[in-house]
Amino acid sequence: MSKPITIKFSDASLAEIHKIMSRYPEGKHKSALLPVLHIAQAEFDGWLSAETMDLVASVLKIQSIEVYEVASFYSMFHLAPVGNCVFDVCRTSSCWARGADDIIKHIGKRLNIKPGETTEDGMFTLKAVECLGSCGTAPMLQCGASFHENLTPEKVDALIESYKAEGKRKSYTDRDYKNTL
Amino acid sequence: MGKKLLIQDDKVPGIHTLEVYRQRGGYASVEKAVKTMTPEAIVEEVKKSGLRGRGGAGFPTGMKWSFLAKPEGVARYLVCNADESEPGTFKDRYLMEKIPHLLIEGMITSSFALGAKTSYIYIRGEYFYVARILEAAIDEAYAAGYLGKNILGTDYSLDLYVQVGAGAYICGEETALLESLEGKRGNPRIKPPFPAIAGLYGCPTVVNNVETIAAVVPIINMGGDEYAKIGVGKSTGTKLISASGHINNPGVYEIELGLPVEEFIYSNEYCGGIWKNKKMKAVVAGGSSVPILPTDLILKTAKGEPRLMSYESLSDGGFVSGSMLGSGGFIVYDEDTSIPMNLYTFNRFYHHESCGQCSPCREGTGWMEKIAHRIVEGHGKPTDVDLLWDIQKRIEGNTICPLGDAAAWPVASAIRHFRHEFEALIPKTAVAH
Ligand SMILES: Cc1cc2nc3c(=O)[nH]c(=O)nc-3n(C[C@H](O)[C@H](O)[C@H](O)COP(=O)(O)O)c2cc1C
Ligand code: SF4
Ligand code: FES
């Protein structure tokens, strides 16, 4: 049995969730699961705890296990805490060919972490990921909704500084994305 | 200069807005379709156009549409595949970001042709910001009467929604996509039944790539016969090519099918040649899944004919000396590229992306990653290249979905054409066992 749920969605999120649920035919509201998990992840500290997933299950009126099995399948859902800014750095062929490994190393040195790790202050998580559809502007990284492309070590340094100065959690669902070419 | 039918207005300021898009002739195909044509007539035009699916497999779109079952009283769906996760491919993103109304217009005209009353655009989660752009454009289209109840005063009504994924290449496979859209893990379904009979929610469904649906717009505007005159042979029309790697001008290019590969690579209108004045070593012509070809074979077929950017020419020679047009993800590698290391990035990718349902794919991709890794790290064994070859052969054709083949082909082709590079990395002192 799952524990009682002590968290709840904001009114704005609930309104959005209900709007999303109306997009599918009668009885097919489970289709809302991925979009709702994105909203939940953004609202509850950037990751999906068991309690957050239970909340999603109760809102969608499905079993918790149906939520766990989906959340664990998709790489954008974090099942453990992450930093405010998750740097998803692509390392597949086109990015690799134009220096992605050096970019990953550079970020790692700057932040003093390895791929998969989070800085002590909880500000940054570094991830090495696969192709993000920016192969023509390689190397690149994604942070929240923003794409940062044609990266150089200097650009990376500037990015880290600006994210630090902003000091905010970044989510894939952010509306104020700031792509940089 | 080849013809352009899709992204010719990509640099027009404000083209992402309905107002500017309409000034440039946008939504004419919807007017024409819903007011003056029957759904059957539209399918007929698409058949005549010779349009082939732009998502990778190249299946004739009109034929696919005509397979759609139409049982009385059952909903039908059109689902746009905007998952775009094949390494080397970024054309759909470009099209949707720059000219979102082109996809929406294509969705309306195509949905009308198929009798769909609700349609979805399934877009990869990483493209969240593109989903926002599409949603803003959809709102404009509703306000202008192109979507919603009684489109342009006709009996036809359509709702269009954007559904966001969450990071899984396999969700580009059409049945995995439908599972994901139903709120499940992206495990491909066993076929048959095909989506045309039982797709989304068990209802007849057509899944088409972004570019395929966009191409319906010029086809309806100019007529299928006119469209079929563009291109070469059975490769009709234009194609968006995502060009990346060691070239001077990476980017998205719309080409008329039949353009010589050599011109595409070296002309300043397109890739602009190899960066840093280096020589070219190899090309992956259609996304990571298609066979890699060395310079001589990408520029000319084994018969010595110039290789063209077309379905037929790129596959000339089969997998012995040819490749595929695929998704149009064109990756160029310079003379200093390590082909084994590049292959390793692909092996890692497919292992990460295998959904794990079939043992040849789940285990095989893991083994290939591991072996390629020890080869590039200099710990390979003398038997490893043969072992890699053996594993890829055992995956190919033995899986539920084509991801298994897609993981096998890059391995086979890299060994076929660049075996010496793998062998050179195996320490001379290594013992076989
Ligand atoms: C592993 C795998 C990934 C795929 N990814 C995509 C994709 O990202 N986009 C796409 O349009 N088709 C993709 N496809 C092809 C689709 O299954 C399907 O054939 C296509 O969406 C049909 O559209 P089309 O006929 O318009 O090309 C993929 C296929 C496989 C096996
Ligand atoms: S081939 Fe691979 S990705 Fe496709 S269904 Fe089998 S295990 Fe999943
Ligand atoms: S290979 Fe890095 S974005 Fe495609």
XYZ file of C-alpha atoms and ligand atoms in Angstrom:
657
model
C 0.000 0.000 0.000
C 1.297 3.437 -0.739
C 1.629 6.059 1.966
C -0.893 8.900 2.325
C -0.179 11.761 -0.065
C 0.772 15.021 1.616
C 1.454 17.142 -1.478
C -0.925 18.635 -4.002
C -0.775 20.342 -7.375
C -1.164 24.116 -7.597
C -4.487 25.344 -8.981
C -2.783 26.448 -12.173
C -1.286 22.989 -12.694
C -4.600 21.301 -11.952
C -6.344 23.502 -14.502
C -3.694 22.592 -17.084
C -3.996 18.906 -16.237
C -7.747 18.986 -16.758
C -7.309 20.769 -20.033
C -4.873 18.080 -21.168
C -7.232 15.295 -20.067
C -9.972 16.742 -22.276
C -7.880 16.079 -25.402
C -8.583 12.360 -25.429
C -11.750 10.363 -25.987
C -13.976 9.317 -23.096
C -12.190 6.823 -20.853
C -8.766 7.335 -22.481
C -7.440 9.864 -19.969
C -4.409 7.676 -19.257
C -3.048 9.290 -22.429
C -2.383 12.359 -20.290
C 0.237 10.501 -18.269
C 3.418 11.751 -19.982
C 2.352 15.410 -20.130
C 1.168 15.268 -16.516
C 4.430 13.692 -15.356
C 6.270 16.608 -16.978
C 4.097 19.055 -15.038
C 4.636 17.095 -11.825
C 8.389 16.946 -12.271
C 8.544 20.699 -12.860
C 6.360 21.458 -9.848
C 7.943 19.097 -7.315
C 11.677 19.884 -7.247
C 12.636 18.588 -10.687
C 12.272 14.887 -9.999
C 9.596 12.248 -9.487
C 9.469 10.845 -5.970
C 7.193 7.911 -5.170
C 4.826 10.356 -3.509
C 4.746 12.609 -6.572
C 3.986 9.600 -8.758
C 1.232 8.489 -6.375
C -0.267 11.962 -6.650
C -0.216 11.699 -10.451
C -1.891 8.293 -10.225
C -4.648 9.654 -7.996
C -5.301 12.653 -10.227
C -5.509 10.451 -13.330
C -7.413 7.727 -11.453
C -4.968 4.999 -12.453
C -2.822 2.603 -10.402
C 0.504 3.844 -9.024
C 2.303 0.972 -10.726
C 1.097 2.253 -14.096
C 2.840 5.522 -13.332
C 6.075 3.927 -12.054
C 6.457 1.710 -15.090
C 6.079 4.652 -17.440
C 8.240 7.079 -15.452
C 11.091 4.560 -15.408
C 10.973 4.064 -19.189
C 11.594 7.621 -20.352
C 14.965 9.307 -19.977
C 13.612 12.817 -19.317
C 12.010 11.721 -16.068
C 14.346 11.835 -13.084
C 13.711 9.254 -10.401
C 16.235 10.766 -7.998
C 16.933 14.377 -7.010
C 18.839 16.511 -9.530
C 20.382 19.965 -9.503
C 18.495 23.136 -10.394
C 20.067 23.115 -13.834
C 20.481 19.773 -15.552
C 22.971 20.011 -18.420
C 22.049 17.370 -20.987
C 25.112 17.279 -23.222
C 24.778 15.347 -26.466
C 27.617 12.982 -27.295
C 26.299 11.041 -30.305
C 28.083 10.924 -33.663
C 27.624 14.442 -35.082
C 28.309 16.077 -31.721
C 31.155 13.687 -30.956
C 32.692 14.521 -34.358
C 32.725 18.211 -33.466
C 34.155 17.958 -29.982
C 31.370 16.955 -27.570
C 33.740 14.885 -25.435
C 35.913 17.950 -24.809
C 32.839 19.980 -23.868
C 31.751 17.309 -21.392
C 35.253 17.246 -19.908
C 35.355 21.012 -19.714
C 32.025 21.240 -17.889
C 33.092 18.443 -15.578
C 36.285 20.322 -14.675
C 34.494 23.628 -14.195
C 31.850 22.133 -11.937
C 34.105 19.525 -10.402
C 31.679 16.678 -11.170
C 31.502 13.704 -13.508
C 28.602 12.883 -15.839
C 25.725 11.644 -13.687
C 26.739 13.771 -10.704
C 25.343 16.912 -9.074
C 27.365 19.793 -7.614
C 27.440 20.052 -3.839
C 25.434 23.275 -3.822
C 22.679 21.486 -5.759
C 22.961 23.963 -8.616
C 24.077 21.760 -11.516
C 23.725 18.170 -12.716
C 25.813 16.992 -15.657
C 24.427 14.308 -17.966
C 25.880 12.851 -21.155
C 22.922 12.073 -23.398
C 22.156 10.878 -26.915
C 21.195 12.925 -30.004
C 18.910 15.877 -29.265
C 18.187 16.943 -32.838
C 20.795 19.711 -32.973
C 23.395 17.824 -34.950
C 23.910 20.702 -37.389
C 24.830 23.065 -34.548
C 27.086 20.666 -32.660
C 28.332 20.466 -30.016
C 25.312 21.353 -27.936
C 23.599 20.999 -24.609
C 20.060 21.350 -23.400
C 19.145 22.915 -20.065
C 15.459 23.018 -19.235
C 13.592 24.085 -22.362
C 16.609 25.891 -23.824
C 19.046 24.638 -26.454
C 22.607 25.954 -26.361
C 24.371 25.240 -29.607
C 27.745 25.591 -31.363
C 29.345 25.355 -27.927
C 32.913 26.401 -27.153
C 34.602 26.279 -23.729
C 34.167 30.076 -23.475
C 30.449 29.815 -24.234
C 30.079 27.083 -21.641
C 31.774 29.252 -19.014
C 29.427 32.125 -19.774
C 26.421 29.795 -19.594
C 27.429 28.450 -16.222
C 27.841 32.005 -14.909
C 24.483 33.163 -16.214
C 22.623 30.143 -14.816
C 24.388 30.643 -11.499
C 23.450 34.318 -11.421
C 19.836 33.471 -12.196
C 19.850 30.783 -9.520
C 16.551 29.277 -10.639
C 15.374 25.731 -11.243
C 15.057 25.022 -14.964
C 12.389 22.684 -16.321
C 11.720 21.186 -19.712
C 8.252 22.753 -19.490
C 9.553 26.332 -19.049
C 7.869 28.856 -21.282
C 10.742 31.349 -21.075
C 13.264 29.312 -23.000
C 16.417 31.103 -24.159
C 18.041 29.278 -27.020
C 21.542 30.377 -27.952
C 23.074 29.546 -31.294
C 18.935 25.799 -58.168
C 16.508 23.015 -57.420
C 12.857 23.575 -56.713
C 11.746 24.357 -53.169
C 8.249 23.584 -52.001
C 8.452 23.485 -48.200
C 10.907 25.874 -46.573
C 11.406 28.479 -49.296
C 9.999 31.135 -46.923
C 11.997 30.107 -43.860
C 13.787 33.470 -43.701
C 10.680 35.642 -44.187
C 10.247 37.723 -41.005
C 7.167 36.683 -39.051
C 6.521 33.565 -41.154
C 5.656 31.705 -37.924
C 2.551 33.887 -37.588
C -0.728 33.152 -39.324
C -0.851 36.633 -40.833
C 2.463 36.431 -42.658
C 1.999 32.753 -43.487
C -1.313 33.598 -45.143
C 0.186 36.532 -47.036
C 2.607 34.022 -48.543
C -0.289 31.884 -49.755
C -0.723 29.763 -46.636
C -3.852 27.667 -46.010
C -4.779 27.600 -49.716
C -4.723 23.787 -49.609
C -7.283 23.759 -46.802
C -9.577 26.103 -48.728
C -9.234 23.960 -51.821
C -9.606 20.642 -50.019
C -12.552 21.201 -47.710
C -14.505 23.423 -50.090
C -13.928 21.866 -53.499
C -12.603 18.309 -53.111
C -13.766 14.970 -51.755
C -11.531 13.015 -49.372
C -11.123 10.329 -52.068
C -9.956 12.930 -54.588
C -7.260 14.112 -52.178
C -6.000 10.573 -51.618
C -5.931 10.211 -55.406
C -3.777 13.340 -55.807
C -1.356 12.107 -53.157
C -1.132 8.758 -54.960
C -0.436 10.501 -58.270
C 2.249 12.641 -56.667
C 4.369 9.586 -55.940
C 5.114 11.034 -52.470
C 7.005 8.566 -50.285
C 7.157 8.689 -46.505
C 9.866 11.066 -45.314
C 10.300 9.408 -41.907
C 12.833 6.869 -43.099
C 11.192 3.879 -44.734
C 10.027 5.645 -47.909
C 6.687 3.867 -48.175
C 4.284 5.437 -50.735
C 2.009 7.764 -48.770
C -1.057 7.527 -51.027
C -0.986 3.742 -50.812
C -0.657 3.863 -47.024
C -3.656 6.175 -46.869
C -5.745 3.893 -49.043
C -5.139 0.964 -46.630
C -6.917 2.844 -43.838
C -9.916 0.806 -42.686
C -13.193 2.726 -42.554
C -15.632 0.769 -40.437
C -18.946 2.552 -39.835
C -19.199 4.437 -36.556
C -15.530 3.987 -35.546
C -13.206 6.981 -35.115
C -10.138 7.247 -37.332
C -6.953 9.069 -36.403
C -4.095 10.836 -38.077
C -1.003 10.995 -35.901
C 1.988 13.049 -36.945
C 5.333 11.548 -36.049
C 7.443 14.437 -34.759
C 9.571 12.235 -32.532
C 12.668 12.902 -34.671
C 15.373 11.132 -32.696
C 17.416 9.416 -35.400
C 20.957 10.695 -34.869
C 21.868 13.126 -37.624
C 18.282 14.228 -38.211
C 16.966 17.693 -37.296
C 14.882 18.747 -40.294
C 11.460 18.304 -38.658
C 12.523 20.556 -35.812
C 13.594 23.193 -38.318
C 10.358 23.004 -40.266
C 8.147 23.129 -37.157
C 10.136 25.889 -35.494
C 10.359 28.128 -38.547
C 7.043 27.488 -40.323
C 4.691 25.817 -37.816
C 1.607 26.631 -39.897
C 2.893 24.479 -42.768
C 2.614 21.369 -40.617
C -0.761 22.461 -39.231
C -2.078 23.149 -42.722
C -0.881 19.718 -43.843
C -2.518 18.115 -40.811
C -5.880 19.715 -41.604
C -5.848 18.803 -45.297
C -4.615 15.265 -44.555
C -7.078 14.717 -41.690
C -9.906 15.749 -44.000
C -8.685 13.247 -46.606
C -8.606 10.446 -44.027
C -11.838 11.349 -42.252
C -10.115 11.990 -38.931
C -11.964 14.255 -36.511
C -9.211 14.333 -33.916
C -5.521 14.376 -34.788
C -2.360 14.463 -32.734
C 1.164 15.666 -33.301
C 3.474 13.522 -31.146
C 6.664 15.480 -30.603
C 9.774 14.376 -28.723
C 9.903 15.765 -25.198
C 13.216 17.530 -25.731
C 11.471 19.742 -28.313
C 9.200 21.240 -25.630
C 9.838 24.749 -26.880
C 8.832 23.677 -30.394
C 5.612 22.270 -28.970
C 4.933 25.757 -27.540
C 5.475 27.272 -30.993
C 3.091 24.740 -32.549
C 0.477 25.336 -29.856
C 0.575 29.090 -30.417
C 0.091 28.502 -34.146
C -2.747 26.043 -33.497
C -4.515 28.674 -31.369
C -4.249 31.099 -34.276
C -5.625 28.504 -36.672
C -8.621 27.852 -34.394
C -9.308 31.592 -34.149
C -9.222 31.921 -37.931
C -11.675 29.047 -38.464
C -9.181 26.547 -39.923
C -9.634 24.247 -36.947
C -12.528 23.400 -34.672
C -16.191 23.081 -35.587
C -17.326 23.570 -39.187
C -14.019 24.496 -40.745
C -14.474 27.447 -43.135
C -18.236 27.018 -42.875
C -18.237 23.422 -44.134
C -19.507 20.275 -42.402
C -15.962 19.238 -41.560
C -14.752 19.615 -37.962
C -11.321 18.799 -36.588
C -9.473 19.090 -33.299
C -5.693 19.078 -33.348
C -3.470 18.556 -30.305
C 0.234 18.415 -29.587
C 1.392 15.543 -27.379
C 4.838 15.723 -25.835
C 6.997 12.613 -25.324
C 9.678 12.220 -22.686
C 12.924 11.023 -24.222
C 12.893 7.666 -26.006
C 14.102 7.110 -29.584
C 11.962 4.003 -29.842
C 8.816 6.141 -29.673
C 9.586 7.143 -33.269
C 8.656 3.598 -34.295
C 5.006 4.038 -35.141
C 3.453 1.418 -32.863
C 5.680 2.420 -29.940
C 4.567 5.973 -30.602
C 0.923 4.920 -30.338
C 1.614 3.066 -27.087
C 3.312 6.173 -25.724
C 0.404 8.354 -26.825
C -1.859 6.004 -24.877
C 0.214 6.779 -21.771
C 2.288 3.599 -21.721
C 5.903 2.504 -22.061
C 7.103 2.790 -25.651
C 7.170 -0.903 -26.453
C 6.562 -1.590 -30.159
C 3.552 -3.769 -30.929
C 3.698 -7.017 -32.821
C 2.342 -6.529 -36.350
C -0.132 -7.386 -37.773
C -2.503 -5.829 -37.033
C -1.102 -2.712 -38.663
C -2.154 0.720 -37.409
C -4.293 1.167 -40.537
C -6.592 -1.500 -39.050
C -5.980 -1.154 -35.301
C -3.880 1.816 -34.223
C -4.568 4.475 -31.604
C -7.111 3.176 -29.047
C -7.596 0.186 -31.350
C -9.001 2.440 -34.105
C -7.770 2.750 -37.699
C -4.824 5.153 -37.686
C -2.335 6.656 -40.093
C 1.062 7.684 -38.747
C 3.084 10.018 -40.947
C 6.270 11.985 -40.567
C 6.210 15.804 -40.231
C 7.777 16.365 -43.641
C 5.409 13.897 -45.346
C 2.407 15.777 -44.006
C 3.914 19.136 -44.936
C 4.449 17.872 -48.503
C 0.711 17.270 -48.862
C 0.266 21.062 -48.949
C 2.133 21.716 -52.234
C 0.718 18.485 -53.667
C -2.870 19.654 -53.191
C -2.015 23.175 -54.341
C -0.256 22.151 -57.568
C -1.873 18.764 -58.192
C -0.272 15.337 -57.915
C 0.781 15.171 -61.554
C 2.736 18.423 -61.351
C 4.430 17.311 -58.142
C 5.439 14.036 -59.751
C 7.355 15.951 -62.424
C 9.736 17.245 -59.788
C 12.565 14.965 -58.740
C 13.861 11.895 -60.521
C 12.084 8.643 -61.403
C 10.236 7.194 -58.431
C 11.903 9.714 -56.135
C 9.457 12.532 -56.709
C 9.414 15.959 -55.144
C 11.803 17.637 -52.775
C 13.460 16.361 -49.617
C 14.729 18.103 -46.535
C 18.268 17.040 -45.749
C 19.839 17.579 -42.323
C 23.539 18.065 -43.001
C 26.019 17.751 -40.144
C 29.508 16.626 -39.275
C 32.757 17.899 -40.771
C 31.345 20.256 -43.385
C 31.641 24.009 -43.758
C 27.894 24.741 -43.753
C 25.903 22.371 -41.564
C 22.160 22.972 -41.669
C 18.837 21.966 -43.177
C 18.597 22.073 -46.971
C 15.640 21.447 -49.220
C 16.862 19.687 -52.332
C 15.126 18.436 -55.418
C 15.501 14.667 -55.350
C 18.108 13.606 -57.897
C 20.723 16.198 -56.977
C 24.206 14.660 -57.350
C 25.727 13.811 -53.965
C 28.990 15.429 -55.009
C 27.236 18.728 -55.697
C 25.414 18.524 -52.373
C 28.650 18.074 -50.463
C 30.900 20.490 -52.298
C 28.645 23.246 -53.610
C 28.500 26.453 -51.556
C 24.756 26.415 -51.940
C 24.700 23.349 -49.707
C 27.361 21.810 -47.438
C 30.188 23.951 -48.834
C 32.812 21.217 -48.755
C 34.813 19.665 -45.954
C 35.919 21.846 -43.055
C 39.511 22.967 -42.468
C 40.378 22.095 -46.072
C 40.498 18.434 -45.163
C 39.531 15.475 -47.271
C 36.373 13.453 -46.768
C 36.574 9.912 -45.441
C 32.991 8.689 -45.190
C 29.315 9.627 -45.153
C 26.255 8.346 -43.320
C 23.630 9.456 -45.818
C 20.296 8.869 -44.143
C 20.546 8.937 -40.357
C 22.524 6.706 -38.016
C 20.664 3.527 -39.014
C 21.791 3.395 -42.631
C 25.081 1.897 -43.815
C 28.121 4.176 -43.766
C 29.894 4.540 -47.120
C 33.507 5.471 -47.866
C 34.178 8.483 -50.124
C 34.490 6.568 -53.382
C 31.181 4.755 -52.872
C 29.188 7.774 -51.717
C 30.259 9.833 -54.729
C 29.893 7.033 -57.281
C 28.054 3.729 -57.368
C 30.006 0.501 -57.760
C 29.159 0.715 -61.479
C 30.903 4.086 -61.601
C 27.763 6.185 -62.067
C 27.462 9.425 -60.134
C 25.523 8.817 -56.925
C 22.373 10.956 -56.650
C 20.355 12.094 -53.665
C 17.390 9.789 -54.384
C 15.876 6.656 -52.881
C 17.053 4.470 -55.776
C 20.526 5.839 -56.338
C 21.554 5.836 -52.677
C 20.463 2.216 -52.329
C 22.113 1.137 -55.584
C 24.397 -1.802 -54.850
C 22.325 -2.968 -51.889
C 24.197 -3.156 -48.634
C 27.348 -4.414 -50.328
C 28.170 -1.078 -51.929
C 25.136 1.116 -51.286
C 23.151 2.683 -48.470
C 19.752 4.389 -48.081
C 18.175 7.844 -48.214
C 16.525 7.070 -44.859
C 15.476 10.148 -42.913
C 17.849 12.401 -44.828
C 20.263 12.730 -41.898
C 23.469 13.348 -43.842
C 26.589 13.108 -41.658
C 29.992 13.751 -43.227
C 33.270 12.622 -41.673
C 36.707 13.998 -42.509
C 39.891 12.026 -43.126
C 40.937 12.155 -39.456
C 37.780 10.521 -38.118
C 38.096 7.230 -36.272
C 35.392 5.019 -37.777
C 35.527 2.556 -34.838
C 35.059 5.391 -32.346
C 32.178 6.778 -34.385
C 30.628 3.324 -34.522
C 30.987 3.076 -30.769
C 28.814 6.199 -30.361
C 26.146 4.479 -32.460
C 26.448 1.210 -30.525
C 26.030 3.081 -27.259
C 23.025 4.901 -28.690
C 21.177 1.756 -29.806
C 21.911 -0.060 -26.587
C 20.535 2.873 -24.632
C 17.456 3.086 -26.836
C 16.533 -0.607 -27.138
C 13.186 -1.095 -25.405
C 14.359 -4.501 -24.227
C 11.443 -6.639 -25.429
C 13.443 -8.913 -27.756
C 16.528 -10.690 -26.515
C 18.587 -10.369 -29.741
C 18.193 -6.592 -29.638
C 18.427 -6.104 -25.867
C 21.462 -8.374 -25.396
C 23.035 -7.871 -28.806
C 23.147 -4.080 -28.607
C 24.740 -4.363 -25.165
C 27.384 -6.761 -26.390
C 28.164 -4.632 -29.420
C 28.610 -1.557 -27.255
C 30.894 -3.428 -24.898
C 33.062 -4.946 -27.619
C 33.318 -1.708 -29.614
C 34.286 0.035 -26.391
C 37.123 -2.321 -25.621
C 38.342 -2.080 -29.209
C 38.516 1.726 -29.152
C 40.122 1.638 -25.705
C 42.871 -0.557 -27.110
C 41.897 -3.726 -25.239
C 40.321 -5.560 -28.158
C 40.961 -9.232 -28.840
C 41.968 -10.570 -32.256
C 38.580 -12.302 -32.525
C 36.553 -9.184 -31.681
C 35.939 -7.884 -35.183
C 34.534 -11.249 -36.245
C 32.540 -11.394 -33.056
C 30.987 -7.995 -33.771
C 30.128 -9.159 -37.270
C 28.564 -12.312 -35.909
C 26.418 -10.514 -33.336
C 24.995 -7.967 -35.776
C 24.042 -10.804 -38.126
C 22.141 -12.557 -35.367
C 20.132 -9.436 -34.538
C 19.155 -8.497 -38.081
C 15.696 -9.770 -38.983
C 15.105 -11.461 -35.631
C 13.263 -8.758 -33.729
C 9.782 -7.302 -33.243
C 10.621 -3.902 -34.665
C 13.256 -2.543 -37.046
C 15.392 -1.020 -34.271
C 17.279 -4.298 -34.217
C 18.155 -3.942 -37.900
C 18.952 -0.280 -37.387
C 21.463 -1.245 -34.713
C 22.996 -3.985 -36.878
C 23.478 -2.145 -40.179
C 25.955 0.506 -38.989
C 28.118 -2.275 -37.526
C 28.045 -4.388 -40.656
C 28.866 -1.490 -42.947
C 31.633 -0.079 -40.760
C 33.342 -3.475 -40.716
C 32.684 -4.102 -44.389
C 34.278 -0.863 -45.535
C 36.730 -0.051 -42.735
C 37.817 -3.392 -41.289
C 41.452 -2.330 -41.337
C 40.721 0.515 -38.902
C 39.293 -1.908 -36.361
C 42.133 -4.364 -36.765
C 44.698 -1.606 -36.380
C 43.334 -0.899 -32.896
C 43.743 -4.472 -31.660
C 47.045 -4.801 -29.750
C 49.506 -7.075 -31.512
C 50.216 -8.814 -28.222
C 46.567 -9.714 -27.576
C 45.869 -13.412 -27.330
C 42.853 -14.994 -28.946
C 40.486 -17.043 -26.893
C 13.403 2.707 -34.156
C 12.635 3.527 -35.108
C 12.598 4.910 -34.954
C 11.874 5.701 -35.827
N 11.871 7.045 -35.632
C 11.117 7.828 -36.455
C 11.047 9.232 -36.233
O 11.655 9.780 -35.304
N 10.280 9.974 -37.076
C 9.567 9.404 -38.091
O 8.879 10.108 -38.799
N 9.623 8.079 -38.315
C 10.364 7.281 -37.518
N 10.379 5.931 -37.730
C 9.544 5.377 -38.813
C 8.110 5.183 -38.340
O 7.988 3.896 -37.760
C 7.108 5.262 -39.470
O 7.527 4.441 -40.494
C 6.946 6.656 -40.021
O 6.540 7.544 -39.020
C 5.912 6.643 -41.093
O 5.776 7.918 -41.640
P 6.099 8.207 -43.170
O 5.460 7.112 -43.970
O 5.467 9.526 -43.388
O 7.572 8.225 -43.295
C 11.137 5.110 -36.877
C 11.192 3.733 -37.034
C 11.919 2.949 -36.176
C 11.941 1.487 -36.370
S 13.877 -4.744 -31.746
Fe 14.692 -3.794 -29.896
S 13.551 -1.863 -29.737
Fe 12.412 -3.152 -31.188
S 10.881 -4.213 -29.952
Fe 12.686 -5.536 -29.984
S 13.895 -4.958 -28.170
Fe 12.395 -3.329 -28.534
S 24.262 14.109 -32.568
Fe 24.190 15.641 -31.006
S 22.306 16.614 -31.391
Fe 22.332 15.008 -32.873
